[in-house]
GROMACS .gro file of C-alpha atoms in nm:
model
  124
    1MET     CA    1  -1.092   0.700   0.140
    2LYS     CA    2  -0.804   0.665  -0.106
    3ILE     CA    3  -0.567   0.371  -0.079
    4TYR     CA    4  -0.237   0.312  -0.260
    5LEU     CA    5  -0.144  -0.053  -0.322
    6ALA     CA    6   0.230  -0.117  -0.300
    7GLY     CA    7   0.406  -0.441  -0.378
    8PRO     CA    8   0.654  -0.605  -0.613
    9MET     CA    9   0.551  -0.593  -0.976
   10PRO     CA   10   0.409  -0.751  -1.183
   11THR     CA   11   0.316  -1.064  -0.985
   12GLN     CA   12   0.064  -0.928  -0.737
   13LYS     CA   13  -0.263  -0.902  -0.924
   14GLU     CA   14  -0.440  -1.162  -0.706
   15TRP     CA   15  -0.402  -0.987  -0.369
   16ARG     CA   16  -0.476  -0.650  -0.525
   17ASP     CA   17  -0.803  -0.782  -0.668
   18LYS     CA   18  -0.894  -0.940  -0.331
   19ILE     CA   19  -0.834  -0.621  -0.132
   20LYS     CA   20  -1.030  -0.414  -0.385
   21LYS     CA   21  -1.322  -0.655  -0.351
   22LYS     CA   22  -1.308  -0.650   0.032
   23LEU     CA   23  -1.291  -0.267   0.044
   24LYS     CA   24  -1.499  -0.196  -0.265
   25SER     CA   25  -1.635   0.138  -0.143
   26HIS     CA   26  -1.284   0.288  -0.146
   27THR     CA   27  -1.077   0.449  -0.422
   28PHE     CA   28  -0.760   0.261  -0.512
   29PHE     CA   29  -0.440   0.381  -0.669
   30ASP     CA   30  -0.299   0.066  -0.823
   31PRO     CA   31   0.025   0.122  -1.014
   32ASP     CA   32  -0.006  -0.222  -1.173
   33TYR     CA   33  -0.171  -0.096  -1.490
   34PHE     CA   34   0.100   0.169  -1.539
   35GLU     CA   35   0.406  -0.054  -1.499
   36ASN     CA   36   0.635  -0.105  -1.799
   37THR     CA   37   0.442   0.133  -2.022
   38HIS     CA   38   0.635   0.455  -1.957
   39SER     CA   39   0.984   0.580  -1.872
   40ASP     CA   40   1.127   0.511  -1.527
   41ALA     CA   41   1.097   0.878  -1.429
   42THR     CA   42   0.734   0.892  -1.538
   43ILE     CA   43   0.647   0.574  -1.346
   44VAL     CA   44   0.822   0.686  -1.026
   45ASN     CA   45   0.679   1.038  -1.034
   46TYR     CA   46   0.330   0.905  -1.103
   47ASP     CA   47   0.360   0.653  -0.817
   48LYS     CA   48   0.477   0.931  -0.584
   49SER     CA   49   0.183   1.150  -0.681
   50MET     CA   50  -0.057   0.860  -0.616
   51ILE     CA   51   0.099   0.796  -0.275
   52GLN     CA   52   0.074   1.166  -0.184
   53SER     CA   53  -0.294   1.161  -0.283
   54SER     CA   54  -0.364   0.859  -0.064
   55ASP     CA   55  -0.499   0.837   0.288
   56ILE     CA   56  -0.339   0.496   0.347
   57VAL     CA   57  -0.081   0.272   0.182
   58ILE     CA   58  -0.129  -0.104   0.186
   59ALA     CA   59   0.194  -0.288   0.108
   60ASN     CA   60   0.244  -0.656   0.043
   61ILE     CA   61   0.597  -0.796   0.050
   62THR     CA   62   0.614  -1.137  -0.115
   63ARG     CA   63   0.970  -1.091  -0.233
   64LEU     CA   64   1.236  -0.827  -0.174
   65SER     CA   65   1.160  -0.513  -0.370
   66CYS     CA   66   1.348  -0.185  -0.355
   67GLY     CA   67   1.048  -0.007  -0.507
   68THR     CA   68   0.805  -0.129  -0.241
   69SER     CA   69   1.048  -0.039   0.037
   70MET     CA   70   1.094   0.309  -0.110
   71GLU     CA   71   0.717   0.356  -0.139
   72ILE     CA   72   0.684   0.265   0.231
   73LEU     CA   73   0.949   0.520   0.326
   74PHE     CA   74   0.798   0.785   0.097
   75ALA     CA   75   0.458   0.740   0.264
   76PHE     CA   76   0.610   0.740   0.614
   77GLU     CA   77   0.791   1.068   0.545
   78ARG     CA   78   0.454   1.223   0.454
   79ASN     CA   79   0.274   1.085   0.761
   80ILE     CA   80   0.064   0.849   0.551
   81PRO     CA   81  -0.015   0.529   0.744
   82VAL     CA   82   0.125   0.207   0.598
   83PHE     CA   83  -0.030  -0.132   0.669
   84LEU     CA   84   0.209  -0.408   0.567
   85THR     CA   85   0.151  -0.776   0.505
   86GLY     CA   86   0.351  -1.049   0.339
   87ASP     CA   87   0.634  -1.284   0.418
   88GLU     CA   88   0.752  -1.201   0.771
   89LYS     CA   89   1.099  -1.342   0.694
   90LEU     CA   90   1.148  -1.065   0.437
   91ILE     CA   91   1.044  -0.782   0.668
   92GLY     CA   92   1.337  -0.620   0.843
   93PRO     CA   93   1.397  -0.335   1.088
   94TRP     CA   94   1.363  -0.065   0.821
   95HIS     CA   95   1.021  -0.195   0.726
   96ARG     CA   96   0.905  -0.233   1.087
   97HIS     CA   97   1.022   0.118   1.176
   98HIS     CA   98   0.840   0.285   0.886
   99ILE     CA   99   0.502   0.110   0.899
  100SER     CA  100   0.196   0.175   1.110
  101ALA     CA  101   0.118  -0.194   1.154
  102TYR     CA  102   0.213  -0.539   1.033
  103CYS     CA  103  -0.093  -0.747   0.948
  104LYS     CA  104  -0.079  -1.124   0.920
  105ASP     CA  105  -0.328  -1.136   0.632
  106LEU     CA  106  -0.568  -0.933   0.416
  107ASP     CA  107  -0.855  -0.974   0.663
  108GLU     CA  108  -0.647  -0.805   0.933
  109ILE     CA  109  -0.562  -0.524   0.690
  110VAL     CA  110  -0.932  -0.477   0.613
  111ALA     CA  111  -1.007  -0.451   0.985
  112ARG     CA  112  -0.727  -0.197   1.035
  113VAL     CA  113  -0.841   0.012   0.739
  114LYS     CA  114  -1.199   0.018   0.868
  115SER     CA  115  -1.084   0.109   1.219
  116TYR     CA  116  -0.860   0.387   1.086
  117GLU     CA  117  -1.141   0.516   0.869
  118LYS     CA  118  -1.382   0.537   1.164
  119THR     CA  119  -1.123   0.727   1.367
  120VAL     CA  120  -1.007   0.972   1.099
  121PHE     CA  121  -1.324   1.007   0.892
  122PRO     CA  122  -1.611   0.968   1.142
  123LYS     CA  123  -1.959   0.979   0.992
  124LYS     CA  124  -2.158   1.280   1.098
   0.00000   0.00000   0.00000
């Protein structure tokens, strides 16, 4: 399963590394390595292509970020589930409307991802 990691840049390396370790059998699209190395258009178009190639988006809101909010909406409009975590005080009605679930921590996200995977990609 392919997972896109959304969140404000460039301060989110720690949670990204943790989720990759917890779900190590999955493929991750992590825009972190791409940030600030190309033009805005190239970064945005690349992020959009990674989201479209993903089965799930995991988003972490630790501070307000237009980019993260737009990634959530972009995924929602393509029927890609979004599991959101982060500071509940920063999460408003637009976020709540466009996500599949709010998770209180990374362990809850891991459980949701595994449950989703069993439902959508059952082993034969």
